[in-house]
PDB file of C-alpha atoms and ligand atoms in Angstrom:
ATOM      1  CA  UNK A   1      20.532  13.595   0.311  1.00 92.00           C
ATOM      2  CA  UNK A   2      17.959  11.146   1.762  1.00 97.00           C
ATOM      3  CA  UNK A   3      17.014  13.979   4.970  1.00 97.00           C
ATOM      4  CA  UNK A   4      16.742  16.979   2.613  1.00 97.00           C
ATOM      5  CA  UNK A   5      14.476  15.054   0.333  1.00 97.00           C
ATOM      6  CA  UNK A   6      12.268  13.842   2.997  1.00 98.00           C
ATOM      7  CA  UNK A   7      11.719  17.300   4.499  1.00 97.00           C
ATOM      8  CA  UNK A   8      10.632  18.667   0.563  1.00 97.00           C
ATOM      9  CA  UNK A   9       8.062  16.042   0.705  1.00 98.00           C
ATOM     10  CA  UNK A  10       6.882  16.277   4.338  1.00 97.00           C
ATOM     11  CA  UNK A  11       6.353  20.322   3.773  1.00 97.00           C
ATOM     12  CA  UNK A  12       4.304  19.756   0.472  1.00 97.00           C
ATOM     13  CA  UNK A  13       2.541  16.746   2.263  1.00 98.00           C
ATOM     14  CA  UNK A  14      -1.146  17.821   4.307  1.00 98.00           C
ATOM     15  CA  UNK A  15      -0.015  16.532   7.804  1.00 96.00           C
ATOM     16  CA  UNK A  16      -3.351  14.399   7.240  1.00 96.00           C
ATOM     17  CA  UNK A  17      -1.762  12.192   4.513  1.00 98.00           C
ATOM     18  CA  UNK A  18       1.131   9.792   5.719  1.00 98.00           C
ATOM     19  CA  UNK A  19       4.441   9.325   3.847  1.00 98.00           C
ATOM     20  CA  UNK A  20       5.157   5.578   3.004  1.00 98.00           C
ATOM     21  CA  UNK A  21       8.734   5.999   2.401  1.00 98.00           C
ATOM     22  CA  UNK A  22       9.222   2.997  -0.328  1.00 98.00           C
ATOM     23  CA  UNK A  23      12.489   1.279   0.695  1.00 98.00           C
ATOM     24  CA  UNK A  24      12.699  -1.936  -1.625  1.00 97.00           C
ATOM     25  CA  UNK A  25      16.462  -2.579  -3.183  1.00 96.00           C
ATOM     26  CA  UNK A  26      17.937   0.146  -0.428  1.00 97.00           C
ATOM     27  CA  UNK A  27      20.319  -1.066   1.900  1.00 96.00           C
ATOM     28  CA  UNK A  28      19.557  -0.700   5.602  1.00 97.00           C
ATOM     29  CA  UNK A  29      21.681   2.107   6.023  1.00 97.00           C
ATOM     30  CA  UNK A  30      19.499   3.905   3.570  1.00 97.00           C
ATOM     31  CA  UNK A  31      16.721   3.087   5.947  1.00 98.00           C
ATOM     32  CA  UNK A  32      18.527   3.835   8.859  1.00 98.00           C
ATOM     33  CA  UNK A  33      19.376   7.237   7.789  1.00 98.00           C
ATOM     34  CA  UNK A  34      15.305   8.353   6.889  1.00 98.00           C
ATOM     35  CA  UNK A  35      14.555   6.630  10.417  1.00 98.00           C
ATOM     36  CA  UNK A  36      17.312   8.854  12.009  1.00 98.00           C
ATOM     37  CA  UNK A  37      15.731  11.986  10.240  1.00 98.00           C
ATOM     38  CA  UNK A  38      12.110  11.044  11.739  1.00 97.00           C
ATOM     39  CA  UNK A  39      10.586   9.245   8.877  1.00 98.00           C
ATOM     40  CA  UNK A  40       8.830   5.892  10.924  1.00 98.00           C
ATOM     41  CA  UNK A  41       7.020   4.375   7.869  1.00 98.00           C
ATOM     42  CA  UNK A  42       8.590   2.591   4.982  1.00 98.00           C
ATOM     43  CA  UNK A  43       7.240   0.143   2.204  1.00 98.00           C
ATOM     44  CA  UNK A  44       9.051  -2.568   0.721  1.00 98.00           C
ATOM     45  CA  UNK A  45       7.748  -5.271  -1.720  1.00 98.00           C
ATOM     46  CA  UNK A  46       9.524  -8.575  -1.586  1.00 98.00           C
ATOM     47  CA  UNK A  47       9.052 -11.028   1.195  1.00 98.00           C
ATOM     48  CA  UNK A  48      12.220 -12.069   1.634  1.00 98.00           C
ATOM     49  CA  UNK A  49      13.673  -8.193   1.840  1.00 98.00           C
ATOM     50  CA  UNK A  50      10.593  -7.083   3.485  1.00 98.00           C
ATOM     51  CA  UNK A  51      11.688  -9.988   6.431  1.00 98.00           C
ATOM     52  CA  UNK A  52      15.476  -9.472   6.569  1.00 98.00           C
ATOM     53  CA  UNK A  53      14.771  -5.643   7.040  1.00 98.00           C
ATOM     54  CA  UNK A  54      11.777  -6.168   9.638  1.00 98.00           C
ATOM     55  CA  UNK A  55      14.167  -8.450  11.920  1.00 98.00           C
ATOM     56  CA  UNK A  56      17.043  -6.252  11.543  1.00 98.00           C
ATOM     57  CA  UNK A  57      15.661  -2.743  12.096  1.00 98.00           C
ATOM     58  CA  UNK A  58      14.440  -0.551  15.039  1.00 98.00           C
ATOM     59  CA  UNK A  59      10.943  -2.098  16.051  1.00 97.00           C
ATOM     60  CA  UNK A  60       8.773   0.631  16.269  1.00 97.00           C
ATOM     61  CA  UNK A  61       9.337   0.986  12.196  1.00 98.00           C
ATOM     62  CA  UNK A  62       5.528   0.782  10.998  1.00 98.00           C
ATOM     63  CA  UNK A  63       6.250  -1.685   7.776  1.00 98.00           C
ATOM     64  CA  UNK A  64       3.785  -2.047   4.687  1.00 98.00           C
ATOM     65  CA  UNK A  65       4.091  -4.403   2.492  1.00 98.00           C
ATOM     66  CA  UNK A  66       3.200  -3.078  -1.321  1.00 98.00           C
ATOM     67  CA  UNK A  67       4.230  -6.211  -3.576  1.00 97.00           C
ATOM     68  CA  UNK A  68       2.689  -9.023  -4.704  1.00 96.00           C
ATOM     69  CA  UNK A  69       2.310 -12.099  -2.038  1.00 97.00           C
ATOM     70  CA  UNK A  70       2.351 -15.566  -3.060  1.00 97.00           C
ATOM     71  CA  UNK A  71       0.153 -17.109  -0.462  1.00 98.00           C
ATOM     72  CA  UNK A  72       3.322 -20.001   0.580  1.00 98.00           C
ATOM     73  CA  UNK A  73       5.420 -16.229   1.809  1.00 98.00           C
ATOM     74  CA  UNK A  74       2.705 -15.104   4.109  1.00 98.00           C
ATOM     75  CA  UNK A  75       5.010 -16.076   7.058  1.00 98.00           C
ATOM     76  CA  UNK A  76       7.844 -13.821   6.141  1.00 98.00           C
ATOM     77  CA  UNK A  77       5.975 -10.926   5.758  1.00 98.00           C
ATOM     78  CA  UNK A  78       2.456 -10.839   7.817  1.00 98.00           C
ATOM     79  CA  UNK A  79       3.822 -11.239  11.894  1.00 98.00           C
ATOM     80  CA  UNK A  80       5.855  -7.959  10.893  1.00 98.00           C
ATOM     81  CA  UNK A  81       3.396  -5.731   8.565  1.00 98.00           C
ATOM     82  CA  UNK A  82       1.262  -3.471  10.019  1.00 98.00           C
ATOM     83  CA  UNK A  83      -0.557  -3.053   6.778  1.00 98.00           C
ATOM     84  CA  UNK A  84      -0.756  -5.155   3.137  1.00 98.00           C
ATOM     85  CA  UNK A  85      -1.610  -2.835   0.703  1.00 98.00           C
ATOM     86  CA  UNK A  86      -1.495  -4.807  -1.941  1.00 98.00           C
ATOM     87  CA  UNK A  87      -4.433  -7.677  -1.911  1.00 98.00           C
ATOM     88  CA  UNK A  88      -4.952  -8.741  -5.008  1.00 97.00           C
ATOM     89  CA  UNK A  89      -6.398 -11.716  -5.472  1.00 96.00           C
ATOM     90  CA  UNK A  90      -9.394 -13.813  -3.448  1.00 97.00           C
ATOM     91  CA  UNK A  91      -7.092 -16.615  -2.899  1.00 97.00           C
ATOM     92  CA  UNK A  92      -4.441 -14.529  -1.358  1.00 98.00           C
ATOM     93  CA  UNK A  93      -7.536 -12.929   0.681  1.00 98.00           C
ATOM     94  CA  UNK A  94      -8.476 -16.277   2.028  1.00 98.00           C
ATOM     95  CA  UNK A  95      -5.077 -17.328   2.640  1.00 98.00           C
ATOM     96  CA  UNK A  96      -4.258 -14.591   5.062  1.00 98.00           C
ATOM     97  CA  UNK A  97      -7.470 -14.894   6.941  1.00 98.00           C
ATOM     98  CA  UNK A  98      -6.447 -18.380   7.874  1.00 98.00           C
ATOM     99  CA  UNK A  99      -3.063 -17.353   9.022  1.00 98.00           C
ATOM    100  CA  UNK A 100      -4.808 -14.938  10.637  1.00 98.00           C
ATOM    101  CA  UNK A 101      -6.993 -17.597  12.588  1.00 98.00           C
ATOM    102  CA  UNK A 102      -4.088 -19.832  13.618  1.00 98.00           C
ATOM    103  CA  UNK A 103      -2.075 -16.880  14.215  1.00 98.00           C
ATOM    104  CA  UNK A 104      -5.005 -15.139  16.403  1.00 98.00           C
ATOM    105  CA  UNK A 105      -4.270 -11.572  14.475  1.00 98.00           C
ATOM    106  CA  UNK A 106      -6.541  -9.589  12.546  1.00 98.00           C
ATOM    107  CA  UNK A 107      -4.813  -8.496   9.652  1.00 98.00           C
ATOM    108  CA  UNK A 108      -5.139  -4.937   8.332  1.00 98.00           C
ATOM    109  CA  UNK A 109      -5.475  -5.095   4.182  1.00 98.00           C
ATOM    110  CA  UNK A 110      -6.065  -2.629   1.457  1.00 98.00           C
ATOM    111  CA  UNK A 111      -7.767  -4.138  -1.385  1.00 98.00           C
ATOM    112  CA  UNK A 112      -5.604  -3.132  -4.942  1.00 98.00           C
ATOM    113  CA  UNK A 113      -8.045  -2.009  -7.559  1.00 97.00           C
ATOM    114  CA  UNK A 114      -6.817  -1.987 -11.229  1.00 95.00           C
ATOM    115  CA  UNK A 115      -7.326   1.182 -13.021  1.00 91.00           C
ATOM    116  CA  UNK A 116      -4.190   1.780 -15.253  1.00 83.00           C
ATOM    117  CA  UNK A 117      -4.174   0.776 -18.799  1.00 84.00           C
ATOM    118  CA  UNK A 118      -1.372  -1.424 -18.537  1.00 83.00           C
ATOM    119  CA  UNK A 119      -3.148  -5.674 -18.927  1.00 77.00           C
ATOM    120  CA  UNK A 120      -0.129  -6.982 -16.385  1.00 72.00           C
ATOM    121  CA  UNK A 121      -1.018  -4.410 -13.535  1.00 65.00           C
ATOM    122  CA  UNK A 122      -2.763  -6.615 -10.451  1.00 84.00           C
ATOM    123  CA  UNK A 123      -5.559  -5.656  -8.552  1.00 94.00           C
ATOM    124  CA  UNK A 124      -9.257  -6.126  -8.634  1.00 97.00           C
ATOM    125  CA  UNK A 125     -12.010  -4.678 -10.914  1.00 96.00           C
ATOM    126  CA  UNK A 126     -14.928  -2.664  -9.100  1.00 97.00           C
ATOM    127  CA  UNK A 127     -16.931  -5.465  -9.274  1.00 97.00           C
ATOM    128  CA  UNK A 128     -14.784  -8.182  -7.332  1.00 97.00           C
ATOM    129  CA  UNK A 129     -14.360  -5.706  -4.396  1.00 98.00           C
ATOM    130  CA  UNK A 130     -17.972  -5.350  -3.710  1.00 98.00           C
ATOM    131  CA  UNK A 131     -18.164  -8.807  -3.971  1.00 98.00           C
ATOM    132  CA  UNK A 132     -15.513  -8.745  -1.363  1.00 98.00           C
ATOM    133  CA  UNK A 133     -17.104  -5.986   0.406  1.00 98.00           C
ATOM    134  CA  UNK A 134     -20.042  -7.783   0.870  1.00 98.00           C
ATOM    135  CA  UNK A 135     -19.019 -11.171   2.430  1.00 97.00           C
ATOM    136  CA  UNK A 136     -16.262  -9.003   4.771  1.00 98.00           C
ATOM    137  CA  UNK A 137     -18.225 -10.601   7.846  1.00 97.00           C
ATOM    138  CA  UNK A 138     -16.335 -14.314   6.313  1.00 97.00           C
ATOM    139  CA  UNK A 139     -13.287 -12.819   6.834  1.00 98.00           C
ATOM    140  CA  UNK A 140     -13.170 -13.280  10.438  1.00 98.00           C
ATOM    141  CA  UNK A 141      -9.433 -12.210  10.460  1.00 98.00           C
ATOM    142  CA  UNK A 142      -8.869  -9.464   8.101  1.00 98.00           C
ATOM    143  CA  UNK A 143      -9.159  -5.663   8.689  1.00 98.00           C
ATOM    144  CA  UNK A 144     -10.718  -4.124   5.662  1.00 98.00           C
ATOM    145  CA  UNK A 145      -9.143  -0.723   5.727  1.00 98.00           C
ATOM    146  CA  UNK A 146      -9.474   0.486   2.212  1.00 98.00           C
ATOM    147  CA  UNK A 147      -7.916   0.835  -1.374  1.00 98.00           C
ATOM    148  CA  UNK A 148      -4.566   1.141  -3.024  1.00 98.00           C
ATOM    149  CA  UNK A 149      -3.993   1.505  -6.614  1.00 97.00           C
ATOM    150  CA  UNK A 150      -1.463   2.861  -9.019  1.00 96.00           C
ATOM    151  CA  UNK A 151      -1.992   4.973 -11.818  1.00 96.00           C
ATOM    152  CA  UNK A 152      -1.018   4.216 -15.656  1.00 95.00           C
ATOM    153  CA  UNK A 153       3.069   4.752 -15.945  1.00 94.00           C
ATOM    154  CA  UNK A 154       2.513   7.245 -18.277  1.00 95.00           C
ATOM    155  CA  UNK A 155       3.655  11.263 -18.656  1.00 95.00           C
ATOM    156  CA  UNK A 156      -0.160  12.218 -19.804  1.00 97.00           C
ATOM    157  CA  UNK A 157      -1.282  14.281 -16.694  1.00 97.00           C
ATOM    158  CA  UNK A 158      -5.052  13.991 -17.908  1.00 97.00           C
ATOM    159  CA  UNK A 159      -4.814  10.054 -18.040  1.00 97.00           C
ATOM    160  CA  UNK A 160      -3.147   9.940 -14.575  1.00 97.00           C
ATOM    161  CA  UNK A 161      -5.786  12.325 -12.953  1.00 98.00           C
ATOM    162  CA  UNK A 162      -8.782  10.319 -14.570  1.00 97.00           C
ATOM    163  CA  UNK A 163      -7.364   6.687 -13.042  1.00 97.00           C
ATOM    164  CA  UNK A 164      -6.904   8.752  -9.170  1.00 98.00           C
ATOM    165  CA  UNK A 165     -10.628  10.343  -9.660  1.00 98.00           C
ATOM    166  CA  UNK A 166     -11.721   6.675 -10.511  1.00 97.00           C
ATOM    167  CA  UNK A 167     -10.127   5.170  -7.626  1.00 98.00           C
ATOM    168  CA  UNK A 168     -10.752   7.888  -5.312  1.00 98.00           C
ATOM    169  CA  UNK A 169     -14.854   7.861  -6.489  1.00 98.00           C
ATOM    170  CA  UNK A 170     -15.035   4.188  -5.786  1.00 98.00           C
ATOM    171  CA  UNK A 171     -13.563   5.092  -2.328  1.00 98.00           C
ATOM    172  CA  UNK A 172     -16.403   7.467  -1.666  1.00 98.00           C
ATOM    173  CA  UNK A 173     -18.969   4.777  -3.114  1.00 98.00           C
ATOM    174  CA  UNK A 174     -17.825   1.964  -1.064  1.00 98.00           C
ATOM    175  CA  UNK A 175     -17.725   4.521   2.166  1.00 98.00           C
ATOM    176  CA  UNK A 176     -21.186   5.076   1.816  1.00 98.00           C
ATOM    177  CA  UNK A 177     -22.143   1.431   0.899  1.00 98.00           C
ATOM    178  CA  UNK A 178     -20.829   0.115   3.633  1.00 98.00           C
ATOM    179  CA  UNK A 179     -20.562   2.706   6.556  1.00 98.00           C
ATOM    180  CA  UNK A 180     -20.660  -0.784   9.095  1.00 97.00           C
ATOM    181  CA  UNK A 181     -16.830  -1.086   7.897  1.00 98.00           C
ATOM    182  CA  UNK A 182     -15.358   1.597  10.183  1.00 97.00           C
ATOM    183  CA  UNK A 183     -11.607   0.932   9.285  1.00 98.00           C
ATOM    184  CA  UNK A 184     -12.076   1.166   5.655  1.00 98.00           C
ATOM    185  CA  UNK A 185     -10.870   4.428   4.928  1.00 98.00           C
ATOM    186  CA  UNK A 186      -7.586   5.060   3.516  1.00 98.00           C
ATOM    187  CA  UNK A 187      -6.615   5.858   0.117  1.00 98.00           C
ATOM    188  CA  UNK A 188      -3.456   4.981  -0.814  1.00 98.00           C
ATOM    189  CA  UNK A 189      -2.172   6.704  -4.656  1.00 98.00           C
ATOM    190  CA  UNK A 190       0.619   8.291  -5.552  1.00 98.00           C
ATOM    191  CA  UNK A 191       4.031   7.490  -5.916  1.00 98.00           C
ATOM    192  CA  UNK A 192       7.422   9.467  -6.918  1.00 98.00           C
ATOM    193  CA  UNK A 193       6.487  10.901 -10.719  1.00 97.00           C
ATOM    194  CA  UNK A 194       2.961  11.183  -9.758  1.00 98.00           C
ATOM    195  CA  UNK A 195       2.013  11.807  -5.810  1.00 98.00           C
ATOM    196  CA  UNK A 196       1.388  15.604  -6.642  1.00 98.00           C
ATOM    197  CA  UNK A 197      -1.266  14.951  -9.233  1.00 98.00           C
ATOM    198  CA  UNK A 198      -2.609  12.330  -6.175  1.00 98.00           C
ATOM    199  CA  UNK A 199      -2.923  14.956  -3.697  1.00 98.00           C
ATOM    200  CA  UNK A 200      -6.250  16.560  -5.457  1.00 98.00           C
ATOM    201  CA  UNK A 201      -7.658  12.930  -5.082  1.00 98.00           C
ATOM    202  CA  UNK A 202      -8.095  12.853  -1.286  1.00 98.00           C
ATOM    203  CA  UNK A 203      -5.310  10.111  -0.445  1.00 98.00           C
ATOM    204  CA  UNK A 204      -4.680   9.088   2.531  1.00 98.00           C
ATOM    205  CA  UNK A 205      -1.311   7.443   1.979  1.00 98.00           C
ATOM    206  CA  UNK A 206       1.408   8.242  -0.549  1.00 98.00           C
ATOM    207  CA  UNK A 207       3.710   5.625  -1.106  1.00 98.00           C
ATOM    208  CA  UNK A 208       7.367   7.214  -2.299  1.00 98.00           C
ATOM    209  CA  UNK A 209      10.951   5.432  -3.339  1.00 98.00           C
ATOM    210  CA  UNK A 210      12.411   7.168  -6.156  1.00 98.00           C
ATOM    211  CA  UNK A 211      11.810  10.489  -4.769  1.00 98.00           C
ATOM    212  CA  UNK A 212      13.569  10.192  -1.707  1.00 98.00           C
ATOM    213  CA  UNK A 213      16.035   7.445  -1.447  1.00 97.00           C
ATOM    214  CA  UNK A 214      16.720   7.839  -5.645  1.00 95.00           C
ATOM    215  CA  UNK A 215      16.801   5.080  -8.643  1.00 93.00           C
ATOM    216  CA  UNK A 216      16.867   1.782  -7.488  1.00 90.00           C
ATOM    217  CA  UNK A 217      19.502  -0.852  -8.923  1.00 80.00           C
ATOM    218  CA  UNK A 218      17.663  -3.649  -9.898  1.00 75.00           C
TER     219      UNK A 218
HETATM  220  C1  PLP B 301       7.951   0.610  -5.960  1.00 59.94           C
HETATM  221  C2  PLP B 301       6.575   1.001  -5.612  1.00 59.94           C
HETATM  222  C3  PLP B 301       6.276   2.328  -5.228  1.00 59.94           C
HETATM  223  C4  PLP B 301       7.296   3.443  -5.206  1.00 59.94           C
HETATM  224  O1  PLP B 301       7.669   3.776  -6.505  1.00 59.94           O
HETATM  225  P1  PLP B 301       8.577   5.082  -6.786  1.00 59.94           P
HETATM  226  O2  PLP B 301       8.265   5.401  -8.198  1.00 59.94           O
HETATM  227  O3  PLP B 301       9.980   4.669  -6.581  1.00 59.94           O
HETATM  228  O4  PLP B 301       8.149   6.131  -5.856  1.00 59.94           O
HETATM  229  C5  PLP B 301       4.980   2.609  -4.844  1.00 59.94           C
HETATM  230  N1  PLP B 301       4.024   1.675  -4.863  1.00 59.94           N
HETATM  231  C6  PLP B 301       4.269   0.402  -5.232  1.00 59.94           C
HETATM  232  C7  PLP B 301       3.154  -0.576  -5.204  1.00 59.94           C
HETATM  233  C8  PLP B 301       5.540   0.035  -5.629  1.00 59.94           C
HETATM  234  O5  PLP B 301       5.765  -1.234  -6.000  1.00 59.94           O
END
């Protein structure tokens, strides 16, 4: 059941780390029923899903979007997300700072680093987010709030532990770099086979489907 599985989480959970409850492919009732049981954040990762849902559901749902954005969807997802955690490109960067101009919003963004092994996994190297970090003043309308990634899908524990230390190291680097960029400070790892392993990694987000809503039907 949907409730039972969100309390197990929330007790293992430090109340300093907040549950993304990842709702892509559920049905609104689905939603409905982890709303009901107290759970205000969810995730989803397709505009068009990500929209319907918004409209449709109680308004003081905090949304995150966690997919990847084609910069012609930016209108179905960024007047309802409180947070895109999944910037991965410069273009798509630049794209929502001009919505963000003509829509007079500053959009909150976590930049995706790459640090599985998987070659298809987006995100950013190191390199291109200090880049990023250090022209943040040309992004007039974007919050720079800090770092998402995902670990290799893999069952090796030692191999998932060493891409959260990386991510979570870079976090620490980048806080000291650039202490002028008060909002950049959450950490967002861990999802359903791997959130536990996360938790030694100071996240501040966890971002969980499987787990609590169960398999998806693609
Ligand atoms: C789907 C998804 C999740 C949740 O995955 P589960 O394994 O179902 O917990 C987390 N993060 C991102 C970016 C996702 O796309």
């Amino acid at each position: 059941m949907i409730e039972t599985k969100l309390e197990l989480i929330r007790n293992e959970l430090p109340s300093e780390v907040k549950l993304v409850a990842v709702s892509k492919f559920h049905p609104l009732e689905a939603i409905l029923t982890a709303y009901q049981a107290g759970q205000t954040v969810f995730g989803e990762s397709r505009p068009q899903e990500f929209e319907a849902k918004a409209v449709q559901l109680p308004k003081d749902i905090e949304w995150h979007f966690i997919g990847h954005l084609q910069t012609n969807k930016l209108k179905m997802v960024l007047p309802y997300a409180s947070l895109v955690q999944s910037v991965d490109s410069r273009h798509l960067l630049t794209a929502i700072d001009e919505w963000g101009k003509k829509n007079d919003r500053k959009v909150r963004v976590l930049l995706e680093l790459h640090v599985g092994l998987e070659e298809t996994k987006q995100g950013f190297v190191e390199e291109e987010i200090l880049d990023i970090l250090f022209s943040a003043e040309s992004y007039r309308n974007v919050e720079f709030c800090g770092l998402m990634g995902m670990a290799t899908n893999t069952d090796d524990e030692e191999q998932i532990s060493s891409d959260f230390q990386r991510i979570s190291d870079f976090m620490e680097y980048l806080k000291d770099l650039f202490p002028e960029l008060t909002s950049f400070k959450e950490l967002s790892i861990g999802m359903s086979d791997d959130w536990r392993i996360a938790l030694r990694y100071n996240p501040t987000m966890v971002r969980i489907g499987t787990a609590i809503f169960g398999v998806r039907d693609y």
